Coordinates of C-alpha atoms and ligand atoms in Angstrom, one line a residue:
X1 CA 0.0 0.0 0.0
X2 CA 1.5 3.4 -0.9
X3 CA 2.5 5.7 1.9
X4 CA 0.1 8.4 0.8
X5 CA -2.9 6.4 1.8
X6 CA -1.7 5.7 5.3
X7 CA -3.7 7.2 8.1
X8 CA -1.7 9.1 10.7
X9 CA -2.7 8.2 14.2
X10 CA -1.6 9.9 17.4
X11 CA -2.0 8.4 20.9
X12 CA -1.4 10.6 23.9
X13 CA -0.1 8.7 26.9
X14 CA 1.6 5.3 27.3
X15 CA -0.2 4.1 30.4
X16 CA -2.4 1.0 30.3
X17 CA -4.9 2.6 27.9
X18 CA -2.3 3.9 25.5
X19 CA -0.5 0.5 25.5
X20 CA -3.8 -1.4 24.8
X21 CA -4.4 1.0 21.9
X22 CA -0.9 0.4 20.5
X23 CA -1.3 -3.3 20.7
X24 CA -4.7 -3.1 19.0
X25 CA -3.2 -1.1 16.1
X26 CA 0.0 -3.2 15.7
X27 CA -1.3 -5.5 13.0
X28 CA -2.6 -2.6 10.9
X29 CA 0.8 -0.8 11.2
X30 CA 2.5 -4.0 10.1
X31 CA 0.3 -4.1 7.0
X32 CA 1.3 -0.4 6.4
X33 CA -2.2 0.9 6.7
X34 CA -1.3 3.4 9.3
X35 CA 1.5 5.5 10.8
X36 CA 1.4 5.3 14.6
X37 CA 3.0 7.6 17.2
X38 CA 2.4 7.6 20.9
X39 CA 3.5 10.6 22.9
X40 CA 4.5 10.0 26.5
X41 CA 5.7 12.8 28.8
X42 CA 7.3 10.4 31.3
X43 CA 10.6 8.6 30.7
X44 CA 8.9 5.2 31.1
X45 CA 5.7 3.5 30.1
X46 CA 3.1 2.0 32.4
X47 CA 1.4 5.2 33.4
X48 CA 0.2 5.3 37.0
X49 CA 1.6 1.8 37.7
X50 CA 5.2 3.2 37.7
X51 CA 6.1 4.0 41.3
X52 CA 8.1 7.1 42.1
X53 CA 9.2 8.3 45.5
X54 CA 9.1 11.9 44.1
X55 CA 6.2 14.2 44.7
X56 CA 5.5 17.6 43.1
X57 CA 7.5 18.2 40.0
X58 CA 9.8 15.9 38.1
X59 CA 13.3 16.7 36.7
X60 CA 11.8 18.0 33.5
X61 CA 9.5 20.4 35.3
X62 CA 6.4 18.2 34.7
X63 CA 3.8 17.4 37.4
X64 CA 4.6 14.0 38.9
X65 CA 2.0 11.8 37.2
X66 CA 1.8 8.8 39.5
X67 CA -0.4 8.5 42.6
X68 CA 1.0 5.1 43.5
X69 CA 2.5 4.3 46.9
X70 CA 4.7 1.6 48.4
X71 CA 2.9 -1.5 49.7
X72 CA -0.1 -0.9 47.4
X73 CA -1.8 -4.2 46.6
X74 CA -4.5 -4.3 43.9
X75 CA -7.9 -3.4 45.4
X76 CA -9.8 -5.8 43.3
X77 CA -9.1 -9.4 42.2
X78 CA -6.6 -9.7 39.3
X79 CA -8.9 -12.2 37.5
X80 CA -11.4 -9.3 36.9
X81 CA -8.8 -7.3 34.9
X82 CA -6.6 -10.0 33.3
X83 CA -5.7 -9.6 29.6
X84 CA -7.4 -12.3 27.7
X85 CA -4.4 -12.7 25.3
X86 CA -1.8 -12.6 28.0
X87 CA -2.7 -14.3 31.3
X88 CA -0.6 -13.7 34.4
X89 CA 0.4 -17.4 34.3
X90 CA 1.9 -16.9 30.9
X91 CA 3.9 -13.8 32.0
X92 CA 5.2 -15.2 35.3
X93 CA 5.5 -18.8 34.2
X94 CA 3.4 -19.9 37.2
X95 CA 0.0 -19.3 38.8
X96 CA -0.4 -16.0 40.7
X97 CA -2.8 -15.4 43.6
X98 CA -5.7 -13.0 43.3
X99 CA -4.4 -9.8 44.9
X100 CA -0.9 -9.0 43.8
X101 CA 1.2 -6.0 44.8
X102 CA 1.9 -3.0 42.5
X103 CA 5.3 -4.4 41.3
X104 CA 3.6 -7.5 40.0
X105 CA 1.0 -5.4 38.1
X106 CA 3.6 -3.1 36.6
X107 CA 5.8 -6.1 35.5
X108 CA 2.7 -7.8 34.0
X109 CA 1.5 -4.7 32.1
X110 CA 4.9 -3.8 30.6
X111 CA 5.6 -7.5 30.0
X112 CA 2.7 -7.7 27.6
X113 CA 3.8 -4.4 25.9
X114 CA 7.4 -5.7 25.6
X115 CA 6.2 -9.0 24.1
X116 CA 4.1 -7.0 21.6
X117 CA 7.2 -5.0 20.5
X118 CA 5.4 -1.6 20.7
X119 CA 8.1 0.4 22.4
X120 CA 9.3 1.6 19.1
X121 CA 6.1 3.6 18.5
X122 CA 6.5 5.7 21.7
X123 CA 8.2 9.1 21.9
X124 CA 9.1 9.3 25.5
X125 CA 9.7 12.5 27.4
X126 CA 7.4 14.2 24.9
X127 CA 4.5 16.2 26.2
X128 CA 1.4 17.0 24.1
X129 CA 0.7 20.7 24.7
X130 CA -2.2 21.4 22.3
X131 CA -4.5 19.6 20.0
X132 CA -6.7 21.4 17.5
X133 CA -8.9 20.3 14.7
X134 CA -9.2 21.9 11.2
X135 CA -12.8 21.3 10.1
X136 CA -11.9 22.0 6.5
X137 CA -9.0 19.6 6.1
X138 CA -10.3 17.2 8.8
X139 CA -6.8 17.1 10.3
X140 CA -5.8 17.4 13.9
X141 CA -2.9 19.7 14.6
X142 CA -0.9 18.5 17.5
X143 CA 1.7 20.6 19.3
X144 CA 4.3 18.6 21.2
X145 CA 7.2 19.5 23.4
X146 CA 10.4 17.5 23.6
X147 CA 11.2 17.7 27.3
X148 CA 14.9 16.7 27.0
X149 CA 16.2 18.6 24.0
X150 CA 15.8 22.2 24.8
X151 CA 12.1 21.9 24.9
X152 CA 11.6 22.6 21.2
X153 CA 7.9 22.8 20.2
X154 CA 6.9 20.8 17.1
X155 CA 3.6 20.9 15.2
X156 CA 2.4 17.7 13.6
X157 CA -0.8 16.7 11.8
X158 CA -2.9 13.5 12.2
X159 CA -6.1 12.0 10.9
X160 CA -7.0 10.6 14.3
X161 CA -6.1 11.4 17.9
X162 CA -6.7 9.1 20.9
X163 CA -6.4 10.6 24.3
X164 CA -5.2 8.2 26.9
X165 CA -3.8 10.5 29.6
X166 CA -5.6 9.1 32.7
X167 CA -7.5 11.0 35.3
X168 CA -6.1 10.1 38.7
X169 CA -3.3 12.7 38.9
X170 CA -4.7 16.1 39.5
X171 CA -5.8 16.2 43.2
X172 CA -9.3 17.5 44.1
X173 CA -8.5 19.6 47.2
X174 CA -11.5 21.0 49.1
X175 CA -11.0 23.5 51.8
X176 CA -12.1 23.1 55.4
X177 CA -12.3 25.8 58.1
X178 CA -9.1 26.0 60.1
X179 CA -7.2 23.6 58.0
X180 CA -4.8 26.3 56.8
X181 CA -3.7 26.9 60.4
X182 CA -3.5 23.2 61.3
X183 CA -0.1 22.7 63.0
X184 CA 0.5 19.2 61.6
X185 CA 1.1 17.7 58.2
X186 CA -1.6 17.9 55.5
X187 CA -1.3 16.0 52.2
X188 CA -3.5 14.6 49.4
X189 CA -3.5 10.9 48.5
X190 CA -1.7 11.9 45.3
X191 CA 1.4 12.7 47.4
X192 CA 1.0 9.8 49.8
X193 CA 4.0 7.4 49.3
X194 CA 3.7 5.0 52.2
X195 CA 2.7 4.5 55.8
X196 CA 6.1 4.7 57.4
X197 CA 5.9 8.3 58.4
X198 CA 2.6 7.8 60.1
X199 CA 3.7 5.1 62.6
X200 CA 2.3 6.0 66.1
X201 CA 0.4 9.0 64.7
X202 CA -3.2 10.0 65.0
X203 CA -4.4 10.4 61.5
X204 CA -7.5 12.1 60.1
X205 CA -8.5 10.8 56.6
X206 CA -11.1 12.8 54.6
X207 CA -13.0 10.8 52.0
X208 CA -15.1 7.7 51.8
X209 CA -13.9 5.8 48.8
X210 CA -11.0 3.6 47.6
X211 CA -8.1 5.8 48.6
X212 CA -9.6 6.5 52.1
X213 CA -10.2 2.8 52.8
X214 CA -6.8 1.6 51.4
X215 CA -4.6 4.3 52.9
X216 CA -6.6 3.9 56.2
X217 CA -6.0 0.2 56.4
X218 CA -2.4 0.5 55.3
X219 CA -1.7 3.0 58.1
X220 CA -3.3 0.5 60.5
X221 CA -1.1 -2.3 59.1
X222 CA 2.1 -0.3 59.6
X223 CA 1.3 0.9 63.1
X224 CA -0.6 4.2 63.1
X225 CA -2.0 4.9 66.6
X226 CA -5.5 5.9 65.5
X227 CA -7.3 6.5 62.2
X228 CA -10.4 8.6 61.9
X229 CA -12.1 8.5 58.6
X230 CA -14.5 11.4 57.8
X231 CA -17.0 10.7 55.0
X232 CA -19.2 13.1 53.2
X233 CA -22.1 11.0 51.7
X234 CA -22.0 7.5 53.1
X235 CA -19.9 5.7 55.7
X236 CA -18.1 2.7 54.3
X237 CA -19.3 0.6 57.2
X238 CA -16.7 -2.0 57.1
X239 CA -15.9 -4.0 60.3
X240 CA -12.8 -1.9 61.1
X241 CA -10.2 -2.8 63.7
X242 CA -10.6 -1.0 67.1
X243 CA -8.3 1.9 66.2
X244 CA -10.2 2.8 63.0
X245 CA -13.5 4.7 63.2
X246 CA -15.7 6.5 60.7
X247 CA -17.2 9.8 61.5
X248 CA -19.4 12.2 59.4
X249 CA -18.1 15.3 57.6
X250 CA -15.3 17.5 59.0
X251 CA -16.7 20.9 59.9
X252 CA -13.6 22.6 61.2
X253 CA -10.1 22.2 62.7
X254 CA -9.0 24.1 65.8
X255 CA -5.4 23.4 66.5
X256 CA -5.0 19.6 66.7
X257 CA -8.8 19.1 67.3
X258 CA -11.2 18.0 64.5
X259 CA -14.9 18.8 64.8
X260 CA -17.5 16.8 62.9
X261 CA -21.0 17.3 61.6
X262 CA -22.6 15.1 64.3
X263 CA -21.2 17.4 67.0
X264 CA -18.4 14.9 68.0
X265 CA -14.7 15.8 68.0
X266 CA -11.3 14.1 68.0
X267 CA -8.3 15.6 69.7
X268 CA -4.6 15.2 69.1
X269 CA -4.7 14.8 65.3
X270 CA -1.1 14.7 64.0
X271 CA -1.8 14.6 60.3
X272 CA -4.6 15.0 57.7
X273 CA -4.7 12.9 54.5
X274 CA -7.2 14.2 51.9
X275 CA -8.5 11.2 50.1
X276 CA -10.9 13.4 48.2
X277 CA -10.4 12.1 44.7
X278 CA -9.1 13.5 41.5
X279 CA -10.1 15.9 38.7
X280 CA -10.0 15.5 35.0
X281 CA -7.6 17.9 33.3
X282 CA -7.6 18.0 29.5
X283 CA -6.4 21.6 29.2
X284 CA -4.1 20.5 26.2
X285 CA -7.2 20.0 24.1
X286 CA -8.7 22.9 22.2
X287 CA -12.0 24.0 23.7
X288 CA -14.3 22.4 21.1
X289 CA -12.5 19.0 21.7
X290 CA -12.1 19.2 25.4
X291 CA -13.7 16.7 27.7
X292 CA -15.0 18.2 30.9
X293 CA -15.9 15.6 33.5
X294 CA -16.8 16.7 37.0
X295 CA -16.2 14.0 39.5
X296 CA -15.7 10.4 38.8
X297 CA -18.4 9.3 36.4
X298 CA -19.2 5.9 34.8
X299 CA -20.7 7.7 31.8
X300 CA -18.9 10.9 30.9
X301 CA -20.8 13.5 28.8
X302 CA -20.0 13.9 25.1
X303 CA -18.4 10.4 24.7
X304 CA -20.4 8.2 22.4
X305 CA -20.1 4.6 23.4
X306 CA -18.0 6.1 26.3
X307 CA -15.2 6.7 23.8
X308 CA -15.8 8.8 20.7
X309 CA -16.0 12.5 20.9
X310 CA -19.4 13.6 19.7
X311 CA -19.6 15.6 17.3
X312 CA -16.1 14.8 16.0
X313 CA -15.9 11.1 15.9
X314 CA -12.3 11.1 14.6
X315 CA -11.2 11.8 18.2
X316 CA -11.4 9.2 20.9
X317 CA -10.9 9.2 24.7
X318 CA -9.9 6.0 26.4
X319 CA -10.5 4.9 30.0
X320 CA -12.1 8.2 31.0
X321 CA -14.8 6.5 33.1
X322 CA -14.7 5.5 36.7
X323 CA -13.4 2.0 36.7
X324 CA -14.9 -1.2 38.1
X325 CA -13.3 -3.0 35.1
X326 CA -9.9 -1.7 34.0
X327 CA -7.3 -3.4 31.8
X328 CA -9.7 -5.8 30.0
X329 CA -12.1 -3.0 29.4
X330 CA -9.3 -0.8 28.0
X331 CA -8.5 -3.6 25.5
X332 CA -12.1 -3.7 24.3
X333 CA -12.3 0.1 24.0
X334 CA -9.1 0.0 22.0
X335 CA -10.4 -2.7 19.7
X336 CA -13.5 -0.6 18.9
X337 CA -11.4 2.5 18.2
X338 CA -9.3 0.5 15.8
X339 CA -12.3 -1.1 14.1
X340 CA -14.0 2.3 13.7
X341 CA -11.0 4.4 12.7
X342 CA -9.9 1.8 10.1
X343 CA -13.4 1.3 8.8
X344 CA -13.6 -2.4 9.8
X345 CA -17.0 -1.6 11.4
X346 CA -19.5 1.2 11.2
X347 CA -20.7 2.8 14.5
X348 CA -24.5 2.9 14.8
X349 CA -25.6 6.5 14.3
X350 CA -22.2 7.7 13.2
X351 CA -24.1 10.2 11.0
X352 CA -26.7 11.3 13.5
X353 CA -25.5 13.4 16.4
X354 CA -29.0 13.7 17.9
X355 CA -29.3 9.9 18.2
X356 CA -25.8 9.7 19.7
X357 CA -26.8 12.2 22.3
X358 CA -29.9 10.2 23.1
X359 CA -27.8 7.1 23.5
X360 CA -25.4 8.9 25.9
X361 CA -28.4 10.4 27.8
X362 CA -30.0 7.0 28.3
X363 CA -26.8 5.6 29.9
X364 CA -26.4 8.7 32.0
X365 CA -30.0 8.5 33.2
X366 CA -29.3 4.9 34.3
X367 CA -26.2 6.1 36.3
X368 CA -28.1 8.9 38.0
X369 CA -30.5 6.5 39.8
X370 CA -27.7 4.3 41.3
X371 CA -26.9 5.3 44.9
X372 CA -23.3 6.3 45.4
X373 CA -22.6 3.3 47.7
X374 CA -24.3 0.7 45.4
X375 CA -21.2 -1.0 44.1
X376 CA -23.2 -3.9 42.6
X377 CA -25.3 -1.3 40.7
X378 CA -22.3 0.3 39.2
X379 CA -20.9 -3.1 38.3
X380 CA -24.1 -4.0 36.5
X381 CA -23.9 -0.7 34.6
X382 CA -20.3 -1.1 33.5
X383 CA -20.9 -4.8 32.6
X384 CA -23.7 -3.8 30.3
X385 CA -21.6 -1.0 28.9
X386 CA -18.9 -3.5 28.0
X387 CA -21.5 -5.8 26.5
X388 CA -22.6 -2.9 24.3
X389 CA -19.2 -2.0 23.1
X390 CA -18.3 -5.6 22.4
X391 CA -21.4 -5.8 20.2
X392 CA -20.1 -2.9 18.1
X393 CA -16.7 -4.5 17.5
X394 CA -15.5 -6.8 14.8
X395 CA -16.6 -10.1 16.4
X396 CA -13.6 -12.0 15.0
X397 CA -11.0 -9.9 16.8
X398 CA -12.6 -8.4 19.9
X399 CA -11.1 -9.8 23.1
X400 CA -13.9 -11.7 24.9
X401 CA -14.3 -12.9 28.4
X402 CA -17.3 -14.2 30.3
X403 CA -19.1 -11.1 31.5
X404 CA -21.5 -13.0 33.8
X405 CA -18.6 -14.7 35.5
X406 CA -16.9 -11.3 35.9
X407 CA -20.0 -9.8 37.4
X408 CA -20.3 -12.7 39.9
X409 CA -16.6 -12.2 40.7
X410 CA -17.1 -8.5 41.5
X411 CA -20.1 -9.4 43.7
X412 CA -18.1 -11.9 45.6
X413 CA -15.3 -9.3 46.0
X414 CA -17.8 -6.7 47.5
X415 CA -19.2 -9.4 49.8
X416 CA -15.7 -10.4 50.9
X417 CA -15.0 -6.8 51.8
X418 CA -18.2 -6.4 53.8
X419 CA -17.6 -9.7 55.6
X420 CA -14.1 -8.9 56.7
X421 CA -12.1 -6.0 55.4
X422 CA -8.9 -7.3 57.0
X423 CA -9.0 -10.6 55.1
X424 CA -10.6 -9.8 51.7
X425 CA -7.2 -9.8 50.0
X426 CA -6.5 -13.3 51.2
X427 CA -9.3 -14.7 49.1
X428 CA -9.0 -16.4 45.7
X429 CA -10.9 -16.1 42.5
X430 CA -11.5 -18.1 39.3
X431 CA -10.4 -16.8 35.9
X432 CA -13.2 -15.3 33.7
X433 CA -12.0 -16.9 30.5
X434 CA -11.0 -20.5 29.6
X435 CA -9.7 -22.7 31.1
X436 CA -11.2 -20.9 34.1
X437 CA -8.4 -21.7 36.5
X438 CA -8.7 -21.1 40.3
X439 CA -5.9 -18.9 41.7
X440 CA -3.6 -20.4 44.3
X441 CA -3.7 -18.7 47.8
X442 CA -0.8 -16.5 49.0
X443 CA 0.7 -18.2 52.1
X444 CA 1.3 -14.9 53.9
X445 CA -1.9 -13.1 55.1
X446 CA -2.1 -9.6 53.7
X447 CA -2.0 -8.0 57.1
X448 CA 1.3 -9.7 57.8
X449 CA 2.8 -9.3 54.3
X450 CA 5.3 -6.5 54.4
X451 CA 7.2 -7.6 51.2
X452 CA 5.8 -6.0 48.1
X453 CA 8.6 -7.1 45.8
X454 CA 8.1 -9.4 42.8
X455 CA 10.4 -12.1 44.3
X456 CA 8.9 -11.9 47.8
X457 CA 5.4 -12.1 46.5
X458 CA 6.0 -15.0 44.0
X459 CA 7.8 -17.0 46.6
X460 CA 4.8 -16.7 49.0
X461 CA 2.4 -18.4 46.6
X462 CA 1.5 -22.0 47.2
X463 CA 1.8 -24.0 44.1
X464 CA 0.8 -27.6 43.8
Ligands
FAD1 P1 -2.5 6.3 33.4 O1 -2.1 5.1 34.0 O2 -2.7 7.5 34.3 O3 -1.5 6.7 32.2 C1 -1.7 7.9 31.5 C2 -0.3 8.3 30.8 O4 -0.5 9.5 30.0 C3 0.8 8.6 31.8 O5 1.9 7.8 31.5 C4 1.1 10.1 31.6 O6 2.4 10.4 31.8 C5 0.7 10.3 30.1 N1 0.3 11.7 29.9 C6 -0.6 12.4 30.5 N2 -0.7 13.6 30.0 C7 0.1 13.7 28.9 C8 0.5 14.6 27.9 N3 -0.1 15.8 27.9 N4 1.4 14.3 27.0 C9 2.0 13.1 27.0 N5 1.7 12.1 27.9 C10 0.8 12.4 28.8 N6 -6.8 0.0 38.7 C11 -7.0 -1.3 38.9 O7 -7.5 -2.0 38.0 N7 -6.6 -2.0 40.0 C12 -6.0 -1.3 41.0 O8 -5.6 -1.9 42.0 C13 -5.8 0.1 40.9 N8 -5.2 0.8 41.8 C14 -5.0 2.1 41.7 C15 -4.4 2.8 42.7 C16 -4.3 4.2 42.7 C17 -3.6 4.9 43.8 C18 -4.8 4.9 41.6 C19 -4.7 6.4 41.5 C20 -5.4 4.2 40.5 C21 -5.5 2.8 40.6 N9 -6.1 2.1 39.6 C22 -6.3 0.7 39.7 C23 -6.7 2.7 38.3 C24 -5.6 3.1 37.3 O9 -5.8 4.4 37.0 C25 -5.7 2.2 36.0 O10 -5.4 0.9 36.4 C26 -4.8 2.6 34.9 O11 -3.6 3.1 35.3 C27 -5.4 3.7 34.0 O12 -4.6 3.7 32.8 P2 -4.6 5.0 31.9 O13 -3.7 4.7 30.7 O14 -5.9 5.5 31.6 O15 -4.0 6.2 32.7
NAP2 P1 -12.9 8.6 44.4 O1 -13.3 7.2 44.3 O2 -13.3 9.6 43.4 O3 -13.4 9.1 45.8 C1 -13.3 10.4 46.3 C2 -13.9 10.5 47.7 O4 -13.7 11.9 48.1 C3 -15.4 10.3 47.8 O5 -15.6 9.5 48.9 C4 -16.0 11.7 47.9 O6 -17.1 11.7 48.6 C5 -14.9 12.4 48.6 N1 -14.9 13.8 48.4 C6 -14.8 14.5 47.2 N2 -14.9 15.8 47.5 C7 -15.1 16.0 48.8 C8 -15.3 17.1 49.6 N3 -15.3 18.4 49.1 N4 -15.4 16.9 50.9 C9 -15.4 15.7 51.4 N5 -15.2 14.5 50.7 C10 -15.1 14.7 49.4 O7 -11.3 8.8 44.5 P2 -10.2 7.8 45.2 O8 -10.8 7.1 46.4 O9 -9.0 8.6 45.3 O10 -10.0 6.6 44.1 C11 -9.5 7.0 42.8 C12 -9.0 5.7 42.1 O11 -7.8 5.2 42.7 C13 -10.0 4.6 42.0 O12 -10.0 4.0 40.7 C14 -9.5 3.6 43.0 O13 -9.8 2.2 42.7 C15 -8.0 3.8 42.9 N6 -7.3 3.4 44.1 C16 -6.9 2.1 44.3 C17 -6.2 1.7 45.4 C18 -5.7 0.3 45.6 O14 -5.7 -0.2 46.6 N7 -5.2 -0.4 44.6 C19 -5.9 2.6 46.4 C20 -6.3 3.9 46.2 C21 -7.0 4.3 45.1 P3 -18.6 11.5 48.0 O15 -18.8 10.0 48.0 O16 -19.5 12.2 48.9 O17 -18.6 12.1 46.6
MG3 MG1 -18.5 13.9 11.6

């Protein structure tokens, strides 16, 4: 095929979503149908799964991307996110238990990318600064900055752009009366790097979601004196150990004392960790292309099938929804982007913006009636969403797994947490695609497991 017919495709970000997209496009690139470039502002791939001890700004003056911390274990079973074409067992050469630590996840994610030989498509230390669209030429103009070589700006054109920049980096930092005068340490979960500095401390955590529960339990595991978790909407209501308690919303701080909405107070707070979530930031997109997403939604506005920018369907956003499913959902989204951009399938209503909006609105209406603490409800919604996008893909190539098994796996996971939050990571799960293997248990209970290295973790798995 002559070069002139090649479509030029840009991917922004080499985190899990960008890597899924590169792998999905690899075959078409080999067949010389497309030119493929992925821009990544960090020095390495893997997105958030790369751990760095740094907080604030990196050596190139960029905001530190990752919100990962030491001793982070996955907060859901690995079976529910496993790549269909690349099982954990294939990567590690042995069966892996259901809740691995971050290092295992990182090794697994970049292991698949390495095996797929996609490193060559990535321009590292290159930040995308601006993306615009020319409605006459139907071309995207992408302005990039080389962060290593004197920061020269370059302008490139593309037929398609895929945004895969993540949305768990920019902290959402609410203000509370008296917090600016609090004499102890205040940080957001984005800057939390481990529990060591909180040993013997009285901690106040603000937030009632995954960061609050995980940082709270980790501080407990490593020896914090007391942990008070202040929620806004709903208590998590887990059976916490004695030195963790949940209280309603923080009203004000006075010195080291925290006052809550129910009139109670806690003295001697040493540090406050804001686990108040993250904000989307797509300021590098020109206004008509920019996704605005307040909060953490399962169905963001303007994204047809949760992916395609409506009205300009040549632009896609990957992984922008709140995630019950993660890696395996990114693979399916990437498959649909490939199929649509290369003309392998036609999207329903690709020529009717009104119908697309109706489709988005129907999904949003469904999300709106799910209570914020109804995890099963959100799982049902995202399971149906995946079923919908799978049905739009080329059926011969879309990665498939058993959605009913996945849903049942998530339900079991939520039950395990409710039954005993301290032991839920000791449970095992069955794979959601053939041959449906049951994971072996980890011999060291999670509360006692202080070794989050790959070697330490693998050696603690019982194999028969
Ligand atoms: P990211 O991983 O954030 O990657 C985005 C990439 O885009 C980054 O490499 C970034 O440098 C790059 N980028 C951004 N802007 C630009 C730009 N302008 N130019 C060039 N490059 C750019 N999920 C799970 O499934 N299980 C878990 O246990 C789990 N734990 C988590 C723990 C924490 C603390 C957090 C914050 C998230 C966790 N997640 C977990 C969710 C996690 O976000 C996803 O698993 C996954 O990393 C999302 O991939 P992504 O590619 O969308 O985004
Ligand atoms: P999140 O799920 O968006 O939750 C944000 C929390 O902050 C919510 O409880 C919200 O309360 C609260 N909040 C927001 N604004 C507030 C305000 N003004 N005052 C008080 N409370 C406020 O964010 P997250 O918990 O940081 O999780 C982000 C992602 O990281 C998730 O995908 C999660 O799975 C992942 N994560 C994983 C792990 C792991 O163990 N592997 C650990 C941490 C995080 P409302 O409910 O009232 O809105
Ligand atoms: Mg159009």
